[in-house]
JSON list of C-alpha atoms and ligand atoms in Angstrom, two decimals:
[
{"chain": "C", "resi": 102, "resn": "MET", "atom": "CA", "xyz": [58.76, 227.87, 235.31]},
{"chain": "C", "resi": 103, "resn": "ILE", "atom": "CA", "xyz": [60.65, 227.82, 232.39]},
{"chain": "C", "resi": 104, "resn": "LEU", "atom": "CA", "xyz": [62.47, 224.88, 230.76]},
{"chain": "C", "resi": 105, "resn": "PHE", "atom": "CA", "xyz": [65.37, 225.12, 228.14]},
{"chain": "C", "resi": 106, "resn": "TYR", "atom": "CA", "xyz": [66.12, 222.33, 225.99]},
{"chain": "C", "resi": 107, "resn": "ALA", "atom": "CA", "xyz": [67.15, 221.29, 223.04]},
{"chain": "C", "resi": 108, "resn": "PRO", "atom": "CA", "xyz": [65.50, 217.90, 221.25]},
{"chain": "C", "resi": 109, "resn": "GLY", "atom": "CA", "xyz": [66.18, 214.99, 221.90]},
{"chain": "C", "resi": 110, "resn": "ALA", "atom": "CA", "xyz": [68.92, 216.20, 224.82]},
{"chain": "C", "resi": 111, "resn": "SER", "atom": "CA", "xyz": [69.35, 215.51, 228.12]},
{"chain": "C", "resi": 112, "resn": "SER", "atom": "CA", "xyz": [66.71, 218.31, 228.85]},
{"chain": "C", "resi": 113, "resn": "LEU", "atom": "CA", "xyz": [63.70, 215.64, 227.45]},
{"chain": "C", "resi": 114, "resn": "ALA", "atom": "CA", "xyz": [63.93, 214.12, 231.01]},
{"chain": "C", "resi": 115, "resn": "PRO", "atom": "CA", "xyz": [63.28, 217.20, 232.77]},
{"chain": "C", "resi": 116, "resn": "HIS", "atom": "CA", "xyz": [60.77, 217.52, 229.52]},
{"chain": "C", "resi": 117, "resn": "ILE", "atom": "CA", "xyz": [58.80, 214.82, 230.30]},
{"chain": "C", "resi": 118, "resn": "LEU", "atom": "CA", "xyz": [59.07, 214.74, 234.76]},
{"chain": "C", "resi": 119, "resn": "LEU", "atom": "CA", "xyz": [57.40, 218.81, 234.15]},
{"chain": "C", "resi": 120, "resn": "ARG", "atom": "CA", "xyz": [54.11, 216.77, 231.91]},
{"chain": "C", "resi": 121, "resn": "GLU", "atom": "CA", "xyz": [54.17, 213.69, 234.69]},
{"chain": "C", "resi": 122, "resn": "ALA", "atom": "CA", "xyz": [54.12, 216.72, 237.34]},
{"chain": "C", "resi": 123, "resn": "GLU", "atom": "CA", "xyz": [51.59, 218.52, 235.97]},
{"chain": "C", "resi": 124, "resn": "CYS", "atom": "CA", "xyz": [53.19, 221.93, 236.26]},
{"chain": "C", "resi": 125, "resn": "PRO", "atom": "CA", "xyz": [52.73, 224.87, 234.60]},
{"chain": "C", "resi": 126, "resn": "PHE", "atom": "CA", "xyz": [55.76, 225.64, 232.55]},
{"chain": "C", "resi": 127, "resn": "THR", "atom": "CA", "xyz": [57.47, 226.97, 228.84]},
{"chain": "C", "resi": 128, "resn": "VAL", "atom": "CA", "xyz": [59.90, 225.72, 227.20]},
{"chain": "C", "resi": 129, "resn": "GLU", "atom": "CA", "xyz": [62.81, 227.39, 224.77]},
{"chain": "C", "resi": 130, "resn": "LYS", "atom": "CA", "xyz": [64.35, 225.24, 222.25]},
{"chain": "C", "resi": 131, "resn": "VAL", "atom": "CA", "xyz": [68.26, 226.54, 222.31]},
{"chain": "C", "resi": 132, "resn": "ASP", "atom": "CA", "xyz": [70.71, 226.06, 219.78]},
{"chain": "C", "resi": 133, "resn": "LEU", "atom": "CA", "xyz": [72.95, 224.09, 221.77]},
{"chain": "C", "resi": 134, "resn": "ALA", "atom": "CA", "xyz": [76.33, 224.40, 218.47]},
{"chain": "C", "resi": 135, "resn": "GLY", "atom": "CA", "xyz": [75.07, 228.53, 218.10]},
{"chain": "C", "resi": 136, "resn": "LYS", "atom": "CA", "xyz": [74.60, 228.69, 222.07]},
{"chain": "C", "resi": 137, "resn": "ARG", "atom": "CA", "xyz": [71.41, 230.75, 220.39]},
{"chain": "C", "resi": 138, "resn": "TRP", "atom": "CA", "xyz": [67.76, 230.87, 222.02]},
{"chain": "C", "resi": 139, "resn": "SER", "atom": "CA", "xyz": [64.93, 233.56, 220.87]},
{"chain": "C", "resi": 140, "resn": "GLY", "atom": "CA", "xyz": [66.37, 235.65, 223.88]},
{"chain": "C", "resi": 141, "resn": "GLY", "atom": "CA", "xyz": [69.86, 235.58, 222.47]},
{"chain": "C", "resi": 142, "resn": "ASP", "atom": "CA", "xyz": [72.50, 234.13, 224.05]},
{"chain": "C", "resi": 143, "resn": "PHE", "atom": "CA", "xyz": [71.97, 230.85, 225.93]},
{"chain": "C", "resi": 144, "resn": "ARG", "atom": "CA", "xyz": [75.02, 231.93, 228.15]},
{"chain": "C", "resi": 145, "resn": "ALA", "atom": "CA", "xyz": [74.15, 235.13, 229.17]},
{"chain": "C", "resi": 146, "resn": "ILE", "atom": "CA", "xyz": [71.48, 232.36, 231.05]},
{"chain": "C", "resi": 147, "resn": "THR", "atom": "CA", "xyz": [74.17, 230.33, 231.83]},
{"chain": "C", "resi": 148, "resn": "PRO", "atom": "CA", "xyz": [77.74, 230.22, 231.50]},
{"chain": "C", "resi": 149, "resn": "LYS", "atom": "CA", "xyz": [77.84, 226.31, 231.65]},
{"chain": "C", "resi": 150, "resn": "SER", "atom": "CA", "xyz": [76.05, 226.78, 228.21]},
{"chain": "C", "resi": 151, "resn": "TYR", "atom": "CA", "xyz": [74.25, 222.64, 227.69]},
{"chain": "C", "resi": 152, "resn": "VAL", "atom": "CA", "xyz": [70.50, 222.40, 228.93]},
{"chain": "C", "resi": 153, "resn": "PRO", "atom": "CA", "xyz": [68.40, 221.53, 231.03]},
{"chain": "C", "resi": 154, "resn": "VAL", "atom": "CA", "xyz": [68.01, 225.31, 232.72]},
{"chain": "C", "resi": 155, "resn": "LEU", "atom": "CA", "xyz": [64.46, 224.86, 234.63]},
{"chain": "C", "resi": 156, "resn": "GLN", "atom": "CA", "xyz": [64.45, 229.01, 235.58]},
{"chain": "C", "resi": 157, "resn": "THR", "atom": "CA", "xyz": [62.60, 229.37, 237.97]},
{"chain": "C", "resi": 158, "resn": "ASP", "atom": "CA", "xyz": [58.82, 231.80, 238.60]},
{"chain": "C", "resi": 159, "resn": "ASP", "atom": "CA", "xyz": [61.62, 234.30, 240.90]},
{"chain": "C", "resi": 160, "resn": "GLY", "atom": "CA", "xyz": [63.97, 234.13, 237.74]},
{"chain": "C", "resi": 161, "resn": "ASP", "atom": "CA", "xyz": [66.49, 230.96, 239.54]},
{"chain": "C", "resi": 162, "resn": "ILE", "atom": "CA", "xyz": [68.56, 229.69, 237.52]},
{"chain": "C", "resi": 163, "resn": "LEU", "atom": "CA", "xyz": [69.19, 225.97, 238.46]},
{"chain": "C", "resi": 164, "resn": "THR", "atom": "CA", "xyz": [71.19, 223.73, 235.87]},
{"chain": "C", "resi": 165, "resn": "GLU", "atom": "CA", "xyz": [71.84, 219.28, 235.58]},
{"chain": "C", "resi": 166, "resn": "CYS", "atom": "CA", "xyz": [69.79, 217.58, 235.32]},
{"chain": "C", "resi": 167, "resn": "ALA", "atom": "CA", "xyz": [69.82, 215.42, 238.15]},
{"chain": "C", "resi": 168, "resn": "VAL", "atom": "CA", "xyz": [69.25, 218.15, 240.02]},
{"chain": "C", "resi": 169, "resn": "ILE", "atom": "CA", "xyz": [66.63, 219.48, 238.38]},
{"chain": "C", "resi": 170, "resn": "LEU", "atom": "CA", "xyz": [64.45, 216.65, 238.15]},
{"chain": "C", "resi": 171, "resn": "GLN", "atom": "CA", "xyz": [64.28, 216.33, 241.84]},
{"chain": "C", "resi": 172, "resn": "PHE", "atom": "CA", "xyz": [63.36, 219.98, 242.50]},
{"chain": "C", "resi": 173, "resn": "ILE", "atom": "CA", "xyz": [60.34, 219.19, 239.83]},
{"chain": "C", "resi": 174, "resn": "ALA", "atom": "CA", "xyz": [59.50, 215.89, 241.66]},
{"chain": "C", "resi": 175, "resn": "ASP", "atom": "CA", "xyz": [59.38, 217.90, 245.26]},
{"chain": "C", "resi": 176, "resn": "LEU", "atom": "CA", "xyz": [57.09, 220.62, 243.91]},
{"chain": "C", "resi": 177, "resn": "LYS", "atom": "CA", "xyz": [54.20, 217.91, 243.49]},
{"chain": "C", "resi": 178, "resn": "PRO", "atom": "CA", "xyz": [55.15, 215.55, 246.15]},
{"chain": "C", "resi": 179, "resn": "GLU", "atom": "CA", "xyz": [51.51, 214.00, 246.20]},
{"chain": "C", "resi": 180, "resn": "ARG", "atom": "CA", "xyz": [52.39, 212.91, 242.30]},
{"chain": "C", "resi": 181, "resn": "GLY", "atom": "CA", "xyz": [55.12, 210.26, 244.00]},
{"chain": "C", "resi": 182, "resn": "LEU", "atom": "CA", "xyz": [57.41, 211.09, 241.41]},
{"chain": "C", "resi": 183, "resn": "LEU", "atom": "CA", "xyz": [59.99, 210.62, 244.21]},
{"chain": "C", "resi": 184, "resn": "PRO", "atom": "CA", "xyz": [60.07, 208.76, 247.03]},
{"chain": "C", "resi": 185, "resn": "ALA", "atom": "CA", "xyz": [59.14, 211.09, 250.40]},
{"chain": "C", "resi": 186, "resn": "ILE", "atom": "CA", "xyz": [62.33, 213.19, 251.46]},
{"chain": "C", "resi": 187, "resn": "GLY", "atom": "CA", "xyz": [64.59, 210.98, 254.38]},
{"chain": "C", "resi": 188, "resn": "THR", "atom": "CA", "xyz": [62.98, 207.72, 253.82]},
{"chain": "C", "resi": 189, "resn": "ARG", "atom": "CA", "xyz": [65.52, 205.07, 252.68]},
{"chain": "C", "resi": 190, "resn": "ALA", "atom": "CA", "xyz": [63.66, 204.55, 249.30]},
{"chain": "C", "resi": 191, "resn": "ARG", "atom": "CA", "xyz": [64.56, 208.51, 248.85]},
{"chain": "C", "resi": 192, "resn": "TYR", "atom": "CA", "xyz": [68.21, 207.43, 248.89]},
{"chain": "C", "resi": 193, "resn": "HIS", "atom": "CA", "xyz": [68.11, 204.37, 246.31]},
{"chain": "C", "resi": 194, "resn": "ALA", "atom": "CA", "xyz": [65.90, 206.61, 244.19]},
{"chain": "C", "resi": 195, "resn": "LEU", "atom": "CA", "xyz": [69.08, 209.24, 244.46]},
{"chain": "C", "resi": 196, "resn": "GLU", "atom": "CA", "xyz": [71.23, 206.47, 243.80]},
{"chain": "C", "resi": 197, "resn": "TRP", "atom": "CA", "xyz": [70.04, 205.55, 240.40]},
{"chain": "C", "resi": 198, "resn": "LEU", "atom": "CA", "xyz": [69.95, 209.43, 239.72]},
{"chain": "C", "resi": 199, "resn": "ASN", "atom": "CA", "xyz": [73.31, 209.32, 240.52]},
{"chain": "C", "resi": 200, "resn": "PHE", "atom": "CA", "xyz": [74.24, 206.19, 238.88]},
{"chain": "C", "resi": 201, "resn": "ILE", "atom": "CA", "xyz": [72.78, 207.71, 235.52]},
{"chain": "C", "resi": 202, "resn": "ALA", "atom": "CA", "xyz": [74.13, 211.04, 235.51]},
{"chain": "C", "resi": 203, "resn": "THR", "atom": "CA", "xyz": [77.87, 209.76, 236.36]},
{"chain": "C", "resi": 204, "resn": "GLU", "atom": "CA", "xyz": [77.88, 206.28, 234.78]},
{"chain": "C", "resi": 205, "resn": "ILE", "atom": "CA", "xyz": [75.69, 206.21, 231.97]},
{"chain": "C", "resi": 206, "resn": "HIS", "atom": "CA", "xyz": [75.14, 209.99, 231.02]},
{"chain": "C", "resi": 207, "resn": "GLY", "atom": "CA", "xyz": [78.67, 210.94, 231.67]},
{"chain": "C", "resi": 208, "resn": "ASN", "atom": "CA", "xyz": [79.74, 208.52, 229.77]},
{"chain": "C", "resi": 209, "resn": "PHE", "atom": "CA", "xyz": [78.26, 208.75, 227.06]},
{"chain": "C", "resi": 210, "resn": "ILE", "atom": "CA", "xyz": [79.91, 212.53, 226.18]},
{"chain": "C", "resi": 211, "resn": "ALA", "atom": "CA", "xyz": [82.41, 212.28, 223.50]},
{"chain": "C", "resi": 212, "resn": "PRO", "atom": "CA", "xyz": [85.67, 213.36, 224.53]},
{"chain": "C", "resi": 213, "resn": "ASP", "atom": "CA", "xyz": [86.78, 214.49, 221.24]},
{"chain": "C", "resi": 214, "resn": "ARG", "atom": "CA", "xyz": [84.15, 216.86, 220.51]},
{"chain": "C", "resi": 215, "resn": "HIS", "atom": "CA", "xyz": [84.50, 219.63, 222.64]},
{"chain": "C", "resi": 216, "resn": "ASN", "atom": "CA", "xyz": [86.21, 222.93, 220.94]},
{"chain": "C", "resi": 217, "resn": "GLY", "atom": "CA", "xyz": [88.43, 223.96, 223.67]},
{"chain": "C", "resi": 218, "resn": "VAL", "atom": "CA", "xyz": [85.56, 224.72, 225.95]},
{"chain": "C", "resi": 219, "resn": "ALA", "atom": "CA", "xyz": [83.22, 222.65, 228.87]},
{"chain": "C", "resi": 220, "resn": "ALA", "atom": "CA", "xyz": [80.76, 221.31, 226.20]},
{"chain": "C", "resi": 221, "resn": "ASN", "atom": "CA", "xyz": [79.28, 218.27, 225.90]},
{"chain": "C", "resi": 222, "resn": "PHE", "atom": "CA", "xyz": [77.76, 216.44, 222.83]},
{"chain": "C", "resi": 223, "resn": "LEU", "atom": "CA", "xyz": [77.83, 212.49, 221.44]},
{"chain": "C", "resi": 224, "resn": "ALA", "atom": "CA", "xyz": [80.32, 211.65, 219.61]},
{"chain": "C", "resi": 225, "resn": "ASN", "atom": "CA", "xyz": [79.27, 211.76, 215.98]},
{"chain": "C", "resi": 226, "resn": "THR", "atom": "CA", "xyz": [82.36, 209.73, 214.03]},
{"chain": "C", "resi": 227, "resn": "THR", "atom": "CA", "xyz": [82.67, 205.53, 213.84]},
{"chain": "C", "resi": 228, "resn": "ALA", "atom": "CA", "xyz": [85.82, 205.67, 216.42]},
{"chain": "C", "resi": 229, "resn": "GLY", "atom": "CA", "xyz": [83.80, 207.59, 218.66]},
{"chain": "C", "resi": 230, "resn": "GLN", "atom": "CA", "xyz": [80.13, 206.29, 218.55]},
{"chain": "C", "resi": 231, "resn": "LYS", "atom": "CA", "xyz": [81.78, 202.41, 219.02]},
{"chain": "C", "resi": 232, "resn": "ALA", "atom": "CA", "xyz": [84.63, 203.67, 222.31]},
{"chain": "C", "resi": 233, "resn": "THR", "atom": "CA", "xyz": [81.17, 205.19, 223.78]},
{"chain": "C", "resi": 234, "resn": "ARG", "atom": "CA", "xyz": [79.01, 201.54, 223.77]},
{"chain": "C", "resi": 235, "resn": "ILE", "atom": "CA", "xyz": [81.90, 200.10, 224.88]},
{"chain": "C", "resi": 236, "resn": "TRP", "atom": "CA", "xyz": [81.38, 202.14, 228.24]},
{"chain": "C", "resi": 237, "resn": "VAL", "atom": "CA", "xyz": [77.63, 202.00, 228.59]},
{"chain": "C", "resi": 238, "resn": "ALA", "atom": "CA", "xyz": [77.16, 198.43, 227.72]},
{"chain": "C", "resi": 239, "resn": "PRO", "atom": "CA", "xyz": [78.40, 197.13, 230.91]},
{"chain": "C", "resi": 240, "resn": "ARG", "atom": "CA", "xyz": [76.33, 199.95, 232.74]},
{"chain": "C", "resi": 241, "resn": "LEU", "atom": "CA", "xyz": [73.18, 198.81, 231.07]},
{"chain": "C", "resi": 242, "resn": "ALA", "atom": "CA", "xyz": [73.82, 195.28, 231.23]},
{"chain": "C", "resi": 243, "resn": "TYR", "atom": "CA", "xyz": [73.81, 196.26, 235.13]},
{"chain": "C", "resi": 244, "resn": "VAL", "atom": "CA", "xyz": [70.31, 198.60, 235.21]},
{"chain": "C", "resi": 245, "resn": "ASP", "atom": "CA", "xyz": [69.03, 195.47, 233.26]},
{"chain": "C", "resi": 246, "resn": "GLN", "atom": "CA", "xyz": [70.08, 192.71, 235.88]},
{"chain": "C", "resi": 247, "resn": "MET", "atom": "CA", "xyz": [68.88, 195.23, 238.67]},
{"chain": "C", "resi": 248, "resn": "LEU", "atom": "CA", "xyz": [65.74, 195.70, 236.86]},
{"chain": "C", "resi": 249, "resn": "GLY", "atom": "CA", "xyz": [64.79, 192.29, 236.59]},
{"chain": "C", "resi": 250, "resn": "GLU", "atom": "CA", "xyz": [60.29, 192.08, 236.20]},
{"chain": "C", "resi": 251, "resn": "ASN", "atom": "CA", "xyz": [59.72, 195.68, 237.44]},
{"chain": "C", "resi": 252, "resn": "SER", "atom": "CA", "xyz": [57.99, 197.44, 235.84]},
{"chain": "C", "resi": 253, "resn": "PHE", "atom": "CA", "xyz": [60.00, 200.91, 236.45]},
{"chain": "C", "resi": 254, "resn": "LEU", "atom": "CA", "xyz": [63.20, 201.43, 238.39]},
{"chain": "C", "resi": 255, "resn": "MET", "atom": "CA", "xyz": [61.88, 201.90, 241.74]},
{"chain": "C", "resi": 256, "resn": "GLY", "atom": "CA", "xyz": [59.19, 199.16, 241.52]},
{"chain": "C", "resi": 257, "resn": "VAL", "atom": "CA", "xyz": [55.49, 199.94, 240.32]},
{"chain": "C", "resi": 258, "resn": "SER", "atom": "CA", "xyz": [55.74, 203.51, 239.67]},
{"chain": "C", "resi": 259, "resn": "PHE", "atom": "CA", "xyz": [57.29, 205.65, 237.03]},
{"chain": "C", "resi": 260, "resn": "THR", "atom": "CA", "xyz": [59.43, 208.31, 239.12]},
{"chain": "C", "resi": 261, "resn": "ALA", "atom": "CA", "xyz": [62.31, 210.78, 238.09]},
{"chain": "C", "resi": 262, "resn": "PRO", "atom": "CA", "xyz": [65.30, 208.11, 237.85]},
{"chain": "C", "resi": 263, "resn": "ASP", "atom": "CA", "xyz": [62.51, 206.29, 234.88]},
{"chain": "C", "resi": 264, "resn": "ALA", "atom": "CA", "xyz": [62.71, 209.79, 232.38]},
{"chain": "C", "resi": 265, "resn": "TYR", "atom": "CA", "xyz": [66.56, 209.95, 232.74]},
{"chain": "C", "resi": 266, "resn": "LEU", "atom": "CA", "xyz": [67.19, 206.40, 232.01]},
{"chain": "C", "resi": 267, "resn": "PHE", "atom": "CA", "xyz": [65.05, 206.82, 229.25]},
{"chain": "C", "resi": 268, "resn": "VAL", "atom": "CA", "xyz": [66.23, 209.63, 227.58]},
{"chain": "C", "resi": 269, "resn": "MET", "atom": "CA", "xyz": [69.57, 207.67, 228.11]},
{"chain": "C", "resi": 270, "resn": "LEU", "atom": "CA", "xyz": [68.04, 204.43, 226.26]},
{"chain": "C", "resi": 271, "resn": "THR", "atom": "CA", "xyz": [66.87, 206.76, 223.18]},
{"chain": "C", "resi": 272, "resn": "TRP", "atom": "CA", "xyz": [70.72, 207.88, 222.91]},
{"chain": "C", "resi": 273, "resn": "ALA", "atom": "CA", "xyz": [71.90, 204.27, 222.98]},
{"chain": "C", "resi": 274, "resn": "GLN", "atom": "CA", "xyz": [69.70, 203.58, 220.02]},
{"chain": "C", "resi": 275, "resn": "ARG", "atom": "CA", "xyz": [71.03, 206.17, 218.01]},
{"chain": "C", "resi": 276, "resn": "LEU", "atom": "CA", "xyz": [74.91, 205.01, 218.73]},
{"chain": "C", "resi": 277, "resn": "ALA", "atom": "CA", "xyz": [73.39, 201.99, 217.73]},
{"chain": "C", "resi": 278, "resn": "LEU", "atom": "CA", "xyz": [73.99, 200.09, 220.90]},
{"chain": "C", "resi": 279, "resn": "ASP", "atom": "CA", "xyz": [71.37, 197.39, 220.34]},
{"chain": "C", "resi": 280, "resn": "LEU", "atom": "CA", "xyz": [69.34, 197.07, 223.41]},
{"chain": "C", "resi": 281, "resn": "THR", "atom": "CA", "xyz": [67.35, 193.74, 222.28]},
{"chain": "C", "resi": 282, "resn": "PRO", "atom": "CA", "xyz": [69.64, 191.01, 224.44]},
{"chain": "C", "resi": 283, "resn": "TRP", "atom": "CA", "xyz": [68.55, 193.00, 227.24]},
{"chain": "C", "resi": 284, "resn": "HIS", "atom": "CA", "xyz": [65.67, 191.67, 228.00]},
{"chain": "C", "resi": 285, "resn": "HIS", "atom": "CA", "xyz": [63.99, 193.54, 230.96]},
{"chain": "C", "resi": 286, "resn": "LEU", "atom": "CA", "xyz": [65.31, 197.14, 229.48]},
{"chain": "C", "resi": 287, "resn": "SER", "atom": "CA", "xyz": [64.34, 196.36, 225.90]},
{"chain": "C", "resi": 288, "resn": "ALA", "atom": "CA", "xyz": [60.34, 196.34, 227.45]},
{"chain": "C", "resi": 289, "resn": "TYR", "atom": "CA", "xyz": [61.15, 198.92, 229.99]},
{"chain": "C", "resi": 290, "resn": "TYR", "atom": "CA", "xyz": [62.38, 200.95, 226.97]},
{"chain": "C", "resi": 291, "resn": "ALA", "atom": "CA", "xyz": [58.72, 199.70, 224.73]},
{"chain": "C", "resi": 292, "resn": "ARG", "atom": "CA", "xyz": [56.96, 200.70, 228.33]},
{"chain": "C", "resi": 293, "resn": "ILE", "atom": "CA", "xyz": [58.11, 203.94, 229.30]},
{"chain": "C", "resi": 294, "resn": "ALA", "atom": "CA", "xyz": [57.68, 205.25, 225.75]},
{"chain": "C", "resi": 295, "resn": "ASP", "atom": "CA", "xyz": [53.93, 204.34, 225.42]},
{"chain": "C", "resi": 296, "resn": "LEU", "atom": "CA", "xyz": [53.78, 206.50, 228.52]},
{"chain": "C", "resi": 297, "resn": "PRO", "atom": "CA", "xyz": [51.35, 209.36, 227.57]},
{"chain": "C", "resi": 298, "resn": "SER", "atom": "CA", "xyz": [53.38, 212.11, 228.99]},
{"chain": "C", "resi": 299, "resn": "VAL", "atom": "CA", "xyz": [56.82, 210.43, 227.24]},
{"chain": "C", "resi": 300, "resn": "ARG", "atom": "CA", "xyz": [54.69, 210.24, 223.62]},
{"chain": "C", "resi": 301, "resn": "GLU", "atom": "CA", "xyz": [53.63, 213.79, 224.11]},
{"chain": "C", "resi": 302, "resn": "THR", "atom": "CA", "xyz": [56.88, 215.21, 224.88]},
{"chain": "C", "resi": 303, "resn": "LEU", "atom": "CA", "xyz": [58.71, 212.98, 222.47]},
{"chain": "C", "resi": 304, "resn": "ALA", "atom": "CA", "xyz": [56.35, 214.55, 218.89]},
{"chain": "C", "resi": 305, "resn": "LEU", "atom": "CA", "xyz": [56.40, 218.70, 220.82]},
{"chain": "C", "resi": 306, "resn": "GLU", "atom": "CA", "xyz": [60.31, 218.13, 220.73]},
{"chain": "C", "resi": 307, "resn": "GLY", "atom": "CA", "xyz": [60.81, 216.73, 217.89]},
{"chain": "C", "resi": 308, "resn": "PRO", "atom": "CA", "xyz": [63.82, 214.27, 215.89]},
{"chain": "C", "resi": 309, "resn": "PRO", "atom": "CA", "xyz": [66.98, 214.81, 217.72]},
{"chain": "C", "resi": 310, "resn": "HIS", "atom": "CA", "xyz": [70.14, 216.45, 215.45]},
{"chain": "C", "resi": 311, "resn": "SER", "atom": "CA", "xyz": [72.13, 213.49, 213.50]},
{"chain": "C", "resi": 312, "resn": "LEU", "atom": "CA", "xyz": [74.49, 212.13, 214.43]},
{"chain": "C", "resi": 313, "resn": "ARG", "atom": "CA", "xyz": [76.50, 210.40, 210.96]},
{"chain": "C", "resi": 314, "resn": "PRO", "atom": "CA", "xyz": [79.51, 210.23, 210.53]},
{"chain": "E", "resi": 410, "resn": "GSH", "atom": "N1", "xyz": [76.40, 217.61, 233.54]},
{"chain": "E", "resi": 410, "resn": "GSH", "atom": "C1", "xyz": [75.37, 218.04, 233.45]},
{"chain": "E", "resi": 410, "resn": "GSH", "atom": "C2", "xyz": [75.45, 217.57, 231.26]},
{"chain": "E", "resi": 410, "resn": "GSH", "atom": "C3", "xyz": [74.58, 218.10, 230.71]},
{"chain": "E", "resi": 410, "resn": "GSH", "atom": "C4", "xyz": [74.62, 218.01, 228.95]},
{"chain": "E", "resi": 410, "resn": "GSH", "atom": "O1", "xyz": [75.72, 217.25, 229.08]},
{"chain": "E", "resi": 410, "resn": "GSH", "atom": "N2", "xyz": [73.72, 218.96, 228.07]},
{"chain": "E", "resi": 410, "resn": "GSH", "atom": "C5", "xyz": [74.05, 218.10, 226.18]},
{"chain": "E", "resi": 410, "resn": "GSH", "atom": "C6", "xyz": [73.10, 218.02, 225.87]},
{"chain": "E", "resi": 410, "resn": "GSH", "atom": "S1", "xyz": [72.56, 216.97, 226.85]},
{"chain": "E", "resi": 410, "resn": "GSH", "atom": "C7", "xyz": [74.67, 220.01, 226.35]},
{"chain": "E", "resi": 410, "resn": "GSH", "atom": "O2", "xyz": [73.84, 220.67, 226.89]},
{"chain": "E", "resi": 410, "resn": "GSH", "atom": "N3", "xyz": [75.78, 219.90, 225.91]},
{"chain": "E", "resi": 410, "resn": "GSH", "atom": "C8", "xyz": [75.79, 220.55, 224.56]},
{"chain": "E", "resi": 410, "resn": "GSH", "atom": "C9", "xyz": [77.01, 221.62, 225.01]},
{"chain": "E", "resi": 410, "resn": "GSH", "atom": "O3", "xyz": [77.79, 221.58, 226.13]},
{"chain": "E", "resi": 410, "resn": "GSH", "atom": "O4", "xyz": [77.18, 222.40, 224.36]},
{"chain": "E", "resi": 410, "resn": "GSH", "atom": "C10", "xyz": [73.81, 217.86, 233.46]},
{"chain": "E", "resi": 410, "resn": "GSH", "atom": "O5", "xyz": [73.39, 216.54, 234.33]},
{"chain": "E", "resi": 410, "resn": "GSH", "atom": "O6", "xyz": [72.86, 218.33, 233.16]}
]
């Protein structure tokens, strides 16, 4: 399996989950601005031209972060990275994945950075970053409330939605959205940042690109 990623992008979530699943995989870094990777034009991998992309061993191409996360979790059900298919808990985990994808990830995308194509970039202007904070803050307040004293979104163990939410929280901080007023969320962020899989993945990817206005 090959994960196409850009440092600190949403691809960080499947990158973390692949480590948690202990799946054999390799990574390919993508230059999102130039749409290039070591093999050439990234648009030849997917016309969507965004990450994450997971290329399976049989050459299939999977896109969409929330779906890739489910695919990885289901490769190793014994790792408990999602509740079993068909259980009520599974639907609650999917509820989180969908909420993170549509209500959080989607609201981080800057409408003024598309350059006429279907690009998904974080805001890089003061006004754009302020607008993002206004959209995202109430969603994070909701997550803080739902987390309560739980260690993870699904309760006591780390699952796929935690990998996704963690990346969103790194973005929040890159856009100067202060997490400290949300005590549960702040503690949650610190807890996940300290997981060996997360520390290793962050070190391997290196710093994300600057979002200075
Ligand atoms: N709907 C996609 C969005 C993925 C996305 O936002 N990717 C961003 C990085 S986090 C990207 O590759 N942006 C560059 C571009 O669109 O040109 C998903 O959920 O996976």
